[in-house]
Coordinates of C-alpha atoms and ligand atoms in Angstrom, one line a residue:
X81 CA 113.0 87.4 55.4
X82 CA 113.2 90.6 57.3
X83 CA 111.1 93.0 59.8
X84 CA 109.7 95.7 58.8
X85 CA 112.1 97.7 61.4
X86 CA 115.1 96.2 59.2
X87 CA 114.6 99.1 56.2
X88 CA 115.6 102.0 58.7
X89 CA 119.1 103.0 57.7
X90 CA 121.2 103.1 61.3
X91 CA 123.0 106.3 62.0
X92 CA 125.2 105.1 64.4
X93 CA 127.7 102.2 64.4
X94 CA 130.7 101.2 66.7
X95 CA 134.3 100.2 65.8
X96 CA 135.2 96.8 66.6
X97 CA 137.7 96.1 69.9
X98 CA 141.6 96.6 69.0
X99 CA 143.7 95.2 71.5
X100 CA 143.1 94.3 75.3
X101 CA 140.9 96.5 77.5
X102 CA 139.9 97.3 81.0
X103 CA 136.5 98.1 82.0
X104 CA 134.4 98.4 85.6
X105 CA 131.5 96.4 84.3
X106 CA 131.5 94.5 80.9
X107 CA 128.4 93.6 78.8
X108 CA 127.9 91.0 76.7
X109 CA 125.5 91.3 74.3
X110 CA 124.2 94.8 72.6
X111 CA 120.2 93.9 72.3
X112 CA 118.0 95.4 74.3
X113 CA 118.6 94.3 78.0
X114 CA 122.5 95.1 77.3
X115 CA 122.1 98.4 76.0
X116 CA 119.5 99.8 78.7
X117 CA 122.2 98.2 81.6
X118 CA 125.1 100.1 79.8
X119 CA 122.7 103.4 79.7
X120 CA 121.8 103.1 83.7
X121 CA 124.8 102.1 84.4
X122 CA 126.6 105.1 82.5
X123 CA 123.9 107.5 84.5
X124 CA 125.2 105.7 87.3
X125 CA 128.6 106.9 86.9
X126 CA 129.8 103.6 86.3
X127 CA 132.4 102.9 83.9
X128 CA 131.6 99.9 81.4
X129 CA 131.7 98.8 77.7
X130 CA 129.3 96.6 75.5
X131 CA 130.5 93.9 72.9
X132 CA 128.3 93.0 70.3
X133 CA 129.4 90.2 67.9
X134 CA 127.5 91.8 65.7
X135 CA 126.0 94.9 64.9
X136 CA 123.6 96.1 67.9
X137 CA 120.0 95.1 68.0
X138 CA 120.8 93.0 65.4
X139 CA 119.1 89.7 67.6
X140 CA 116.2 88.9 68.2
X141 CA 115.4 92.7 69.4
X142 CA 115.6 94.0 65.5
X143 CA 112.7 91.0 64.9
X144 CA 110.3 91.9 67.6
X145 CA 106.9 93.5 67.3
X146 CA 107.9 96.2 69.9
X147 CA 104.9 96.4 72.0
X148 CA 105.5 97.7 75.3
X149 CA 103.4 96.5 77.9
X150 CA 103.2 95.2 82.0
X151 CA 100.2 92.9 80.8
X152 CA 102.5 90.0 79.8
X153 CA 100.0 87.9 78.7
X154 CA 97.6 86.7 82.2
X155 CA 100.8 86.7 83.8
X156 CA 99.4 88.3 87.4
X157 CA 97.3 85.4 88.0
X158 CA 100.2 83.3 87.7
X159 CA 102.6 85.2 89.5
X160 CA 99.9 85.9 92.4
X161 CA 99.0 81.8 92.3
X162 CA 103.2 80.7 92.6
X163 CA 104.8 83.4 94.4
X164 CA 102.1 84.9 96.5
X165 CA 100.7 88.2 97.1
X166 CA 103.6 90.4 98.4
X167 CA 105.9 89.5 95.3
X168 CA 103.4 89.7 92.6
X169 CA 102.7 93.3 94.1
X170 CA 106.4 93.8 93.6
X171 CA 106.8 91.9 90.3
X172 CA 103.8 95.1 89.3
X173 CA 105.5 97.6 90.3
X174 CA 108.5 96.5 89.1
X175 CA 107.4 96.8 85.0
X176 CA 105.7 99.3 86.0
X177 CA 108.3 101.4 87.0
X178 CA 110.1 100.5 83.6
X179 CA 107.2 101.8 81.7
X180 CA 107.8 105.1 83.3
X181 CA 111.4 105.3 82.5
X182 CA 110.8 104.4 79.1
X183 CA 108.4 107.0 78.9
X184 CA 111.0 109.8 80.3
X185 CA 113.5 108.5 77.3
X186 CA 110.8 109.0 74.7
X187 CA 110.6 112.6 75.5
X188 CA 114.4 112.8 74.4
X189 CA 114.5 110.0 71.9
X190 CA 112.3 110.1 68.6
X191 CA 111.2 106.9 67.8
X192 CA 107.3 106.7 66.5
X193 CA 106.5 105.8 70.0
X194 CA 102.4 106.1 70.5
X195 CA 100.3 105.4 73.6
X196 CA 98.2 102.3 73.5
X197 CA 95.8 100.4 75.1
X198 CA 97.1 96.9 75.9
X199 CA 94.6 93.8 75.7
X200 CA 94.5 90.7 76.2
X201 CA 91.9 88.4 75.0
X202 CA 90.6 84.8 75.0
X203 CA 88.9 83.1 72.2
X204 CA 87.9 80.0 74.5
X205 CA 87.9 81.2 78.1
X206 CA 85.5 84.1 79.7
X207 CA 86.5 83.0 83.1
X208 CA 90.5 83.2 83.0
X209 CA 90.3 86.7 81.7
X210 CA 88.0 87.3 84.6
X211 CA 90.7 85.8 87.0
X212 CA 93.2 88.2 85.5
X213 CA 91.4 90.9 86.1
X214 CA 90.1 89.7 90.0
X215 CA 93.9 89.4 90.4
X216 CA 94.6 92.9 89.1
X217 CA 92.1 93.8 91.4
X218 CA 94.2 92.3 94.2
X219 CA 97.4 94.0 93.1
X220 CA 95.6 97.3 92.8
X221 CA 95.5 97.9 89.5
X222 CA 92.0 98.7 87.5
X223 CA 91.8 96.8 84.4
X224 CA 88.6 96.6 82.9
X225 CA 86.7 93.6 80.5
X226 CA 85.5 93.8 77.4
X227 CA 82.9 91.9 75.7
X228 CA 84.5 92.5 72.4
X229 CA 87.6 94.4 71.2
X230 CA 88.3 95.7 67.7
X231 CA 89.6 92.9 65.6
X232 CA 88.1 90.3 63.3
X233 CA 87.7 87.8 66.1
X234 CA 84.8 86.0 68.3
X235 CA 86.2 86.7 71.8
X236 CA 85.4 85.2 75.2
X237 CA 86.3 88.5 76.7
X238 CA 89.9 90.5 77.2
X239 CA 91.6 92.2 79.5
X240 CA 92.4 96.3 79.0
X241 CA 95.3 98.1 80.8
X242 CA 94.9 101.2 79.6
X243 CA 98.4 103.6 79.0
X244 CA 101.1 101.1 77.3
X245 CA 102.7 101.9 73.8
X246 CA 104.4 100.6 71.1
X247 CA 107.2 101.8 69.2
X248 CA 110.0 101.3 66.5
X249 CA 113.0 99.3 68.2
X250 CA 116.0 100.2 65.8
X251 CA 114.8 104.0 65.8
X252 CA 114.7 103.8 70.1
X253 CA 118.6 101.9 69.7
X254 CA 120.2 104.4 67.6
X255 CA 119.0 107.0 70.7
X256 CA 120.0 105.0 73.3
X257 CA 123.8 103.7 72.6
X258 CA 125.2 107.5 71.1
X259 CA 127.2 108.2 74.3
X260 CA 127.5 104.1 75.3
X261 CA 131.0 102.6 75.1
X262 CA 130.0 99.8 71.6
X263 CA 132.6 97.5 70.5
X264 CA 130.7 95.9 67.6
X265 CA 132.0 92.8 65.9
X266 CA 133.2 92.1 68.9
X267 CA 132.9 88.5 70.0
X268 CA 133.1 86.4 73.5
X269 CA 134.6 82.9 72.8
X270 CA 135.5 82.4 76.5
X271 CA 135.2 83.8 80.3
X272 CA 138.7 83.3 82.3
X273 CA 138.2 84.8 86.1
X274 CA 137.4 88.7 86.0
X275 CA 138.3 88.5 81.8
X276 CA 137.0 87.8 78.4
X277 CA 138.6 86.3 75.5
X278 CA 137.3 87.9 72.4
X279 CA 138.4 87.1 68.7
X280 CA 139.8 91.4 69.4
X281 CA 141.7 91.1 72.1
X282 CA 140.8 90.6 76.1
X283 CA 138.6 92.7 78.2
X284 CA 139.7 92.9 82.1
X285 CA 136.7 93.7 84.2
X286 CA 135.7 93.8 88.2
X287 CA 132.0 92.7 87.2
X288 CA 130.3 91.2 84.4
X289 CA 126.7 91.2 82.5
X290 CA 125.8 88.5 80.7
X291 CA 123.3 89.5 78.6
X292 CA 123.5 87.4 75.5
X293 CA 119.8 86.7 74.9
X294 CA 120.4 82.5 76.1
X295 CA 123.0 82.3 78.5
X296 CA 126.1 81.4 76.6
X297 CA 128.4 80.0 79.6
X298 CA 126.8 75.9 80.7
X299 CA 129.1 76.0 83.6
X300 CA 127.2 77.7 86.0
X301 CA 122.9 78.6 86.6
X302 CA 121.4 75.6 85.2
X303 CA 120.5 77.6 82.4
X304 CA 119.6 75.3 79.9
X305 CA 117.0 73.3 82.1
X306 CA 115.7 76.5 83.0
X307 CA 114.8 77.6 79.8
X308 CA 113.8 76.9 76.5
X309 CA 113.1 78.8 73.2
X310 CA 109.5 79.5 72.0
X311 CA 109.6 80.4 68.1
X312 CA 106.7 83.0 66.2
X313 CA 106.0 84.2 63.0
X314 CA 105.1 87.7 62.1
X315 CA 104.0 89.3 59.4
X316 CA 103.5 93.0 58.0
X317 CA 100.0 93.8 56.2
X318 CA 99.3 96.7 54.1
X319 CA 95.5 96.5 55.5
X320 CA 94.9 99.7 56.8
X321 CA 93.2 98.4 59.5
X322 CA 93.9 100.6 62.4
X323 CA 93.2 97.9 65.8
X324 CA 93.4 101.2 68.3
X325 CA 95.6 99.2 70.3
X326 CA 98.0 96.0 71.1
X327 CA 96.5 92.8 71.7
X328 CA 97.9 89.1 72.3
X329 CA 95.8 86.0 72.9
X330 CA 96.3 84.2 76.5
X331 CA 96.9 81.3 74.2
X332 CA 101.0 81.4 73.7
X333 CA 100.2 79.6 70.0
X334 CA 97.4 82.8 69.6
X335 CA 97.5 85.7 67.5
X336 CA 99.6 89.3 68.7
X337 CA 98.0 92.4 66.3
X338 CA 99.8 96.1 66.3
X339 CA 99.5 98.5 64.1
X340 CA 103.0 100.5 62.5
X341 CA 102.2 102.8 60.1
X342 CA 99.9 101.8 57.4
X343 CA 100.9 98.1 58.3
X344 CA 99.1 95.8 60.5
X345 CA 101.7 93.4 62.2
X346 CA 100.4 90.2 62.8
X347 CA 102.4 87.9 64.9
X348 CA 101.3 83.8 65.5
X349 CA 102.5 80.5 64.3
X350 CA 104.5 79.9 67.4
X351 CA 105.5 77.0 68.8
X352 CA 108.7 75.3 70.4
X353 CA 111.6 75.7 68.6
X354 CA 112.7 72.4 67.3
X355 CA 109.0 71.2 67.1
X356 CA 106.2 72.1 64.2
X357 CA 103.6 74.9 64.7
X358 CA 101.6 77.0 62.3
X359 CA 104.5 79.2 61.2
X360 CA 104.1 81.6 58.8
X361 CA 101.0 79.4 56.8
X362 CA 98.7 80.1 59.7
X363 CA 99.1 83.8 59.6
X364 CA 98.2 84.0 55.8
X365 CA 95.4 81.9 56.2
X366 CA 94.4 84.7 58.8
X367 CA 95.0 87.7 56.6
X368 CA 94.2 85.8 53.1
X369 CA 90.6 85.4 55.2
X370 CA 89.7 88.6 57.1
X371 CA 92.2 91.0 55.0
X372 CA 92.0 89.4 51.4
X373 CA 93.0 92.3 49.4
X374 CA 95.9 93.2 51.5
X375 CA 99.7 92.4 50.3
X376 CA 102.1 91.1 52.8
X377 CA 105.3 93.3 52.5
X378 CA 107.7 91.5 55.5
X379 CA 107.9 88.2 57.0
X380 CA 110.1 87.3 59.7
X381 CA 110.5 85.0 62.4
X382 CA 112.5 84.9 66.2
X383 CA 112.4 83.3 69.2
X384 CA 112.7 84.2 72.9
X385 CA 113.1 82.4 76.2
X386 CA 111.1 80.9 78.3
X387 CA 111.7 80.6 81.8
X388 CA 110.1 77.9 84.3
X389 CA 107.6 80.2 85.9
X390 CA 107.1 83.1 83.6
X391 CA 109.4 85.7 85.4
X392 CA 112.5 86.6 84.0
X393 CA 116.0 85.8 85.0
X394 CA 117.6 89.0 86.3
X395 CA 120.3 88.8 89.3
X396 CA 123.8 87.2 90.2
X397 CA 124.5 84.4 87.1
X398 CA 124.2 81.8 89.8
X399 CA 125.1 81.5 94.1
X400 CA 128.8 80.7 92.7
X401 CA 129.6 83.6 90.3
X402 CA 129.4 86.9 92.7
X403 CA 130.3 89.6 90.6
X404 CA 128.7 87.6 87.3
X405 CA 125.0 88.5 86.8
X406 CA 122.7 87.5 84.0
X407 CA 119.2 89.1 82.0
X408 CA 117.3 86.9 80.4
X409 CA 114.0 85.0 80.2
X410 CA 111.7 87.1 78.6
X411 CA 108.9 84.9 77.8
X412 CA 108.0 87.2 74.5
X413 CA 108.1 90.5 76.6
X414 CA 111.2 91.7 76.9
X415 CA 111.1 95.5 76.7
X416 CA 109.5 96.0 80.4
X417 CA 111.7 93.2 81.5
X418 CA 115.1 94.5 79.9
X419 CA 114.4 97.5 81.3
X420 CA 113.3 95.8 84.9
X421 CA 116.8 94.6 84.6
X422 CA 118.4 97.9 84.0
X423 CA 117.1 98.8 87.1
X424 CA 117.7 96.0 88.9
X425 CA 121.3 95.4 88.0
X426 CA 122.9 99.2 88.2
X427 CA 121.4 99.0 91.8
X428 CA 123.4 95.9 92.4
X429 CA 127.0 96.6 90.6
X430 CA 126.4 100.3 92.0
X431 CA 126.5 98.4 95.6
X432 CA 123.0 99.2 96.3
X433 CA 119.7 96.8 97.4
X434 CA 117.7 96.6 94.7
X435 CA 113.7 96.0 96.0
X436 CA 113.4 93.6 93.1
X437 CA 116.2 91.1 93.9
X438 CA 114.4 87.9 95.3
X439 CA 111.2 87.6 92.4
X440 CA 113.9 87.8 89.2
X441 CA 116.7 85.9 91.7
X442 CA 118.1 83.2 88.9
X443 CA 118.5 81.2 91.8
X444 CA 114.6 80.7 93.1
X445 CA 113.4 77.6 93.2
X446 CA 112.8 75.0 90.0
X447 CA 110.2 73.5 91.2
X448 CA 108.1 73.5 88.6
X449 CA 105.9 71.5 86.2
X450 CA 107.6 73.3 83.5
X451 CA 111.1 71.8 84.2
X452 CA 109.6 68.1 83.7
X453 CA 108.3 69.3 80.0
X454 CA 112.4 70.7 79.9
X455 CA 114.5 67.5 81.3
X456 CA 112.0 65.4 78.7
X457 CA 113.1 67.1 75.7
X458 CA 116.3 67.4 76.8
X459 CA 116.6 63.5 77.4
X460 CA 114.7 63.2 74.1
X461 CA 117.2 65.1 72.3
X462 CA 120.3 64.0 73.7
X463 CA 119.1 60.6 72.9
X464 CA 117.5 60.2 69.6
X465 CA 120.4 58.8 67.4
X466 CA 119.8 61.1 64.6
X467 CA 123.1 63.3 62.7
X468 CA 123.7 66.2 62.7
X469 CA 124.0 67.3 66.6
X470 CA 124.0 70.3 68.0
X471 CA 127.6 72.0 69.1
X472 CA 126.2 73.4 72.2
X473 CA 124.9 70.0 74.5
X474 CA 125.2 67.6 71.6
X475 CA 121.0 67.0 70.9
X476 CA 119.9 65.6 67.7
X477 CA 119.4 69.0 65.4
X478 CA 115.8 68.5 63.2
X479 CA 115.3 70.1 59.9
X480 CA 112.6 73.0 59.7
X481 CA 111.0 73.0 56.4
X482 CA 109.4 76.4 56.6
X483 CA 112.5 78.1 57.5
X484 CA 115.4 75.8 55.8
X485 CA 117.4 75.5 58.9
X486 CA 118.4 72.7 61.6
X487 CA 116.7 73.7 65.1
X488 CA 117.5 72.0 68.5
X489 CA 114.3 71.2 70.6
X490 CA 116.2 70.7 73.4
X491 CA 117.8 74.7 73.9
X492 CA 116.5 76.4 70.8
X493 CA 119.9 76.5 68.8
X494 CA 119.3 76.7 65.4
X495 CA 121.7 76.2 62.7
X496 CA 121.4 77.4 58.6
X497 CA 121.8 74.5 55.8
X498 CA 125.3 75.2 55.5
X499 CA 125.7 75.1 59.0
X500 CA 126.4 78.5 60.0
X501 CA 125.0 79.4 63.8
X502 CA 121.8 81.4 63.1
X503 CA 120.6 81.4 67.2
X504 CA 122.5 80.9 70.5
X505 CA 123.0 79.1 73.3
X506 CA 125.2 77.6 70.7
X507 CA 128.6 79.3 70.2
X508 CA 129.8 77.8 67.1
X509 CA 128.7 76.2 64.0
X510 CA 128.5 73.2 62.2
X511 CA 131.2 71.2 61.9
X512 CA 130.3 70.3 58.7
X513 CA 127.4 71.3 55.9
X514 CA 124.7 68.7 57.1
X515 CA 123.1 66.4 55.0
X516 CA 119.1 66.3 54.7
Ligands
LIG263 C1 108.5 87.3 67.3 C2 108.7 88.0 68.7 C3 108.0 89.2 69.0 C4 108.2 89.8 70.2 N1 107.5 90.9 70.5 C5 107.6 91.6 71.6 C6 106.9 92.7 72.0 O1 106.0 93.1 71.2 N2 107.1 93.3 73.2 C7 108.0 92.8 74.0 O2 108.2 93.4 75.1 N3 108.8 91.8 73.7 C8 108.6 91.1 72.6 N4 109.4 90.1 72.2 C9 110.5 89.7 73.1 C10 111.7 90.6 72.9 O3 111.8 91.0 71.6 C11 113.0 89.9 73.4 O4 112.7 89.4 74.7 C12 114.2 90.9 73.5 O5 114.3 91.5 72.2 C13 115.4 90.1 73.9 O6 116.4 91.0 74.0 P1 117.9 90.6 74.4 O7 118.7 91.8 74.5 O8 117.8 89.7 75.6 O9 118.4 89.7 73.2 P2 119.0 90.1 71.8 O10 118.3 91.2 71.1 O11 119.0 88.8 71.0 O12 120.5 90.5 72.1 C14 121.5 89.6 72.5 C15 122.8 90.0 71.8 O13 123.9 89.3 72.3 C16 124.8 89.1 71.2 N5 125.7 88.0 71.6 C17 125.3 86.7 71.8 N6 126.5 86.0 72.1 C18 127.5 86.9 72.1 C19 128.9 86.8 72.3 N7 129.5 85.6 72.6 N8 129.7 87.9 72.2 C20 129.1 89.1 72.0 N9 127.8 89.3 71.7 C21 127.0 88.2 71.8 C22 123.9 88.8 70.0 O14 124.5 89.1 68.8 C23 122.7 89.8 70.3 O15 122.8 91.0 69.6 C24 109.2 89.4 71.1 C25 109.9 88.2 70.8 C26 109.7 87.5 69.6 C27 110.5 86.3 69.3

């Protein structure tokens, strides 16, 4: 199982940490959201250092489908409905502000970027794409509908923002990170006041960025009642079906299309992690249907994290931890928001105001039907009397057939059959190889 981004051979890696260290601002985590923080932050003038435990985008960024886009699904009729009309205008301007300084890197860094149209469609609804685009309107952004877009699929109607793009992830990474401070291999077993242990050494910092995908410290933010992990499937099609463009359904278990290549990427299957969903069955159903002469040369799978009210997490960790701040909840779209955060968080360690603070505060309120659905499972999970249990809260870990691993439904941990940690909040692994 790997992406079809995984075959790139990486130019660039980083030598693991040897010995303590001091640093102005340390980030953890060497995806997406902590490389683009080191890069502003560097621009900045501000001195700071990532640790990776592993190899950089080697999360859930090298298994994306790296579609860049402010139309996160029909997010701006949700953001306009909960947090009214001045903040959704900011939350807008926000991404697109990110779009435009991804754009200025893609002049320097080569990395198959392409303009795209961005859609989003309905296969049910006419009317909620027509709310999307009434609250575009609002915003002041002209989005237009279309009857019918080019897949193989009876649509109600989709949304068009015209001028997104879509690129190749590791190719962007290796571009980024060549004058970033990298300790690879490097990894955070514990936060001490203004230091981290590491298995290398300790790292003495004056601010901190947490940006480890799922928040890794419980302590503090509430972080896993505010969230929870939302796995798809994706796979690469040797169809030669060129879609002229990036679409997702409105419906989060729906079908994603992009083109790479001579590969169509198909992403769907999703569903929480921990439950059961189409997986990877459901996309070759698709492709075996509309595409039946076309091989399937990758298959992978990831997840990402879902916040309460589809905005991400971006700000001070919680009211508690001033000079701790956090990047996370990406609901599936985390190349605008990473970079949103970027933004966001040099202005702040830089001692600036950042115009974006109070819609990504991690502190807003919780109020939401969402965190019901999250205090459920979490009660579910914690007591269902069922071995093995998962290191991070202790909920009852469930086996996933498609993917042979044990997944928490509570948090979105996810273990492999010998127990080794595949996906965080989790820090450590099994105890002991479980038994089926
Ligand atoms: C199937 C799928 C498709 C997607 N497609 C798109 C898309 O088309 N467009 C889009 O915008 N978004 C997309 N997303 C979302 C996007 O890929 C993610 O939001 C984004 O990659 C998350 O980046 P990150 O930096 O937060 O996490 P990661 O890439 O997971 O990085 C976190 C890093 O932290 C490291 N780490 C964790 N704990 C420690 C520790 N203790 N010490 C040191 N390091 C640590 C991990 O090793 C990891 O490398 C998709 C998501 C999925 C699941």
């Amino acid at each position: 199982m790997k992406s079809v981004w995984s075959d790139f051979e990486r130019s660039l890696s980083f030598n693991s940490l040897e010995g303590d260290f001091k640093t102005n601002t340390l980030i953890i985590g060497g995806g997406i959201a902590g490389i683009l923080c080191s890069h502003f932050l560097r621009s900045a003038g501000i001195d700071c250092a990532v640790v990776e435990s592993n190899r950089i985008f080697s999360g859930v960024t090298e298994n994306t489908t790296a579609k860049i886009s402010i139309q996160h699904g029909l997010i701006f009729q949700r953001v306009l409905h909960s947090f009214g009309e001045e903040k959704a205008k900011l939350f807008l301007k926000a991404h697109q502000k990110a779009l435009t300084e991804y754009e200025k890197l893609f002049e320097k860094i080569s990395c198959d970027y392409e303009k795209k149209d961005s859609f989003v469609y309905s296969l049910t609804d006419r009317r909620k794409i027509e709310k999307e685009i009434e609250a575009l309107d609002r915003l002041g952004l002209k989005a237009d509908f279309l009857e019918e877009v080019d897949l193989p699929l009876k649509i109600k109607g989709a949304v068009r923002i015209k001028n997104q793009g879509q690129f190749h992830p590791l190719k962007f990474a290796m571009g980024i990170s060549e004058d970033l401070l990298i300790f690879e291999n490097t990894k955070v077993l514990e936060l001490k006041k203004n230091k981290a242990v590491t298995n290398r050494g300790e790292i003495f910092f004056e601010n901190l960025i947490v940006a480890t995908h799922f928040p890794i410290f419980n302590k503090h933010g509430l972080y896993p009642l505010k969230m929870f992990q939302h796995r798809s499937y994706v796979v690469a099609l040797e169809a030669k079906k060129n879609v002229n463009g990036i679409y997702v359904d409105e419906d989060e278990k729906g079908l994603s299309f992009r083109n790479y290549k001579d590969f169509l990427i198909l992403g769907g299957g999703a569903h929480r992690t921990g439950k059961s969903g189409g997986g990877w069955r459901e996309l070759e159903a698709f492709a075996e249907k509309n595409f039946p002469e076309a091989e399937i040369s990758y298959r992978w799978a990831a997840q990402d994290c879902m916040t309460l009210d589809g905005v991400s997490y971006i700000g001070q960790y919680s009211k508690n931890t001033p000079n701790v701040y956090v990047t996370t909840g990406f609901n599936k779209w985390g190349f605008t928001s990473a970079m949103v955060s970027a933004l966001l968080l040099s202005d702040l360690i830089s001692g600036k105001e950042s115009p974006f603070s109070s819609i990504f505060s991690p502190s807003r309120t919780m109020l939401r039907p969402q965190l019901a659905v999250n205090t459920f499972e979490s009660l579910l999970g914690l007591l269902t009397p069922t071995v093995p249990r998962c290191p991070h809260l202790g909920c009852a870990l469930k086996y996933n057939k498609e993917e042979h691993s044990w997944d928490c439904s509570c948090h979105g941990s996810r273990f492999s059959e010998e127990g080794k940690l595949l996906d965080s909040p989790s820090t450590a692994d099994l105890k002991k190889k479980p038994k089926k």
